[in-house]
């Protein structure tokens, strides 16, 4: 990639990461993730 393409790619990646961070840290999604992790840790083997 040339420098301008690289810059656009980096900006797009940062924007995607910021949007993903907002979704993951939202209240409902956070509760769901905690529930999933909690159930995974409490699995009987």
Short mmCIF file of N, CA and C in Angstrom, two decimals:
data_model
loop_
_atom_site.label_atom_id
_atom_site.label_comp_id
_atom_site.label_asym_id
_atom_site.label_seq_id
_atom_site.Cartn_x
_atom_site.Cartn_y
_atom_site.Cartn_z
N UNK A 1 0.84 -1.19 0.00
CA UNK A 1 0.00 0.00 0.00
C UNK A 1 0.88 1.24 0.00
N UNK A 2 0.40 2.24 -0.65
CA UNK A 2 1.09 3.52 -0.58
C UNK A 2 0.67 4.22 0.69
N UNK A 3 1.33 5.28 1.01
CA UNK A 3 1.13 5.96 2.29
C UNK A 3 -0.31 6.41 2.49
N UNK A 4 -0.94 6.94 1.46
CA UNK A 4 -2.31 7.42 1.61
C UNK A 4 -3.27 6.25 1.85
N UNK A 5 -3.06 5.14 1.18
CA UNK A 5 -3.90 3.97 1.41
C UNK A 5 -3.70 3.43 2.82
N UNK A 6 -2.47 3.43 3.27
CA UNK A 6 -2.15 2.99 4.62
C UNK A 6 -2.85 3.87 5.65
N UNK A 7 -2.82 5.17 5.44
CA UNK A 7 -3.45 6.12 6.37
C UNK A 7 -4.96 5.89 6.42
N UNK A 8 -5.58 5.69 5.28
CA UNK A 8 -7.03 5.44 5.24
C UNK A 8 -7.35 4.13 5.94
N UNK A 9 -6.52 3.11 5.73
CA UNK A 9 -6.73 1.83 6.39
C UNK A 9 -6.62 1.94 7.90
N UNK A 10 -5.63 2.70 8.36
CA UNK A 10 -5.45 2.88 9.81
C UNK A 10 -6.64 3.64 10.39
N UNK A 11 -7.10 4.66 9.73
CA UNK A 11 -8.25 5.44 10.22
C UNK A 11 -9.49 4.56 10.28
N UNK A 12 -9.70 3.74 9.26
CA UNK A 12 -10.86 2.84 9.26
C UNK A 12 -10.75 1.82 10.39
N UNK A 13 -9.57 1.30 10.63
CA UNK A 13 -9.37 0.32 11.71
C UNK A 13 -9.63 0.96 13.07
N UNK A 14 -9.16 2.17 13.26
CA UNK A 14 -9.38 2.86 14.53
C UNK A 14 -10.86 3.17 14.73
N UNK A 15 -11.55 3.56 13.68
CA UNK A 15 -12.99 3.84 13.78
C UNK A 15 -13.75 2.56 14.12
N UNK A 16 -13.38 1.45 13.48
CA UNK A 16 -14.03 0.18 13.77
C UNK A 16 -13.77 -0.25 15.21
N UNK A 17 -12.54 -0.08 15.68
CA UNK A 17 -12.20 -0.43 17.06
C UNK A 17 -12.98 0.43 18.05
N UNK A 18 -13.14 1.70 17.76
CA UNK A 18 -13.89 2.58 18.65
C UNK A 18 -15.37 2.18 18.69
N UNK A 19 -15.94 1.86 17.55
CA UNK A 19 -17.34 1.42 17.52
C UNK A 19 -17.51 0.10 18.27
N UNK A 20 -16.60 -0.82 18.07
CA UNK A 20 -16.66 -2.10 18.77
C UNK A 20 -16.52 -1.91 20.27
N UNK A 21 -15.63 -1.02 20.69
CA UNK A 21 -15.45 -0.72 22.12
C UNK A 21 -16.74 -0.17 22.72
N UNK A 22 -17.40 0.73 22.01
CA UNK A 22 -18.67 1.29 22.50
C UNK A 22 -19.72 0.21 22.67
N UNK A 23 -19.80 -0.71 21.72
CA UNK A 23 -20.79 -1.79 21.79
C UNK A 23 -20.49 -2.72 22.95
N UNK A 24 -19.23 -3.10 23.09
CA UNK A 24 -18.85 -4.07 24.13
C UNK A 24 -19.00 -3.47 25.51
N UNK A 25 -18.74 -2.19 25.67
CA UNK A 25 -18.83 -1.57 26.99
C UNK A 25 -20.22 -1.05 27.32
N UNK A 26 -21.17 -1.23 26.41
CA UNK A 26 -22.54 -0.81 26.73
C UNK A 26 -23.11 -1.73 27.81
N UNK A 27 -24.08 -1.28 28.55
CA UNK A 27 -24.61 -2.01 29.68
C UNK A 27 -25.11 -3.40 29.37
N UNK A 28 -25.99 -3.52 28.42
CA UNK A 28 -26.60 -4.82 28.12
C UNK A 28 -25.58 -5.81 27.59
N UNK A 29 -24.73 -5.38 26.71
CA UNK A 29 -23.73 -6.28 26.14
C UNK A 29 -22.75 -6.71 27.23
N UNK A 30 -22.37 -5.79 28.11
CA UNK A 30 -21.48 -6.13 29.20
C UNK A 30 -22.08 -7.18 30.11
N UNK A 31 -23.35 -7.05 30.42
CA UNK A 31 -24.03 -8.04 31.26
C UNK A 31 -24.08 -9.40 30.57
N UNK A 32 -24.36 -9.41 29.28
CA UNK A 32 -24.40 -10.67 28.53
C UNK A 32 -23.03 -11.34 28.52
N UNK A 33 -21.97 -10.56 28.30
CA UNK A 33 -20.63 -11.13 28.29
C UNK A 33 -20.25 -11.68 29.66
N UNK A 34 -20.63 -10.97 30.73
CA UNK A 34 -20.36 -11.46 32.08
C UNK A 34 -21.10 -12.76 32.33
N UNK A 35 -22.33 -12.86 31.86
CA UNK A 35 -23.10 -14.08 32.02
C UNK A 35 -22.47 -15.25 31.28
N UNK A 36 -22.01 -15.00 30.07
CA UNK A 36 -21.37 -16.06 29.28
C UNK A 36 -20.10 -16.55 29.98
N UNK A 37 -19.28 -15.61 30.42
CA UNK A 37 -18.03 -15.98 31.09
C UNK A 37 -18.35 -16.71 32.40
N UNK A 38 -19.33 -16.22 33.14
CA UNK A 38 -19.70 -16.86 34.40
C UNK A 38 -20.18 -18.30 34.19
N UNK A 39 -21.01 -18.50 33.18
CA UNK A 39 -21.48 -19.87 32.89
C UNK A 39 -20.32 -20.76 32.44
N UNK A 40 -19.40 -20.20 31.67
CA UNK A 40 -18.26 -21.00 31.21
C UNK A 40 -17.36 -21.41 32.37
N UNK A 41 -17.21 -20.53 33.35
CA UNK A 41 -16.36 -20.85 34.49
C UNK A 41 -17.02 -21.82 35.47
N UNK A 42 -18.35 -21.91 35.42
CA UNK A 42 -19.08 -22.77 36.35
C UNK A 42 -19.50 -24.09 35.74
N UNK A 43 -18.93 -24.46 34.61
CA UNK A 43 -19.29 -25.70 33.94
C UNK A 43 -18.78 -26.88 34.77
N UNK A 44 -19.65 -27.88 34.98
CA UNK A 44 -19.25 -29.09 35.71
C UNK A 44 -18.57 -30.05 34.75
N UNK A 45 -17.42 -30.55 35.13
CA UNK A 45 -16.70 -31.50 34.28
C UNK A 45 -16.74 -32.88 34.91
#
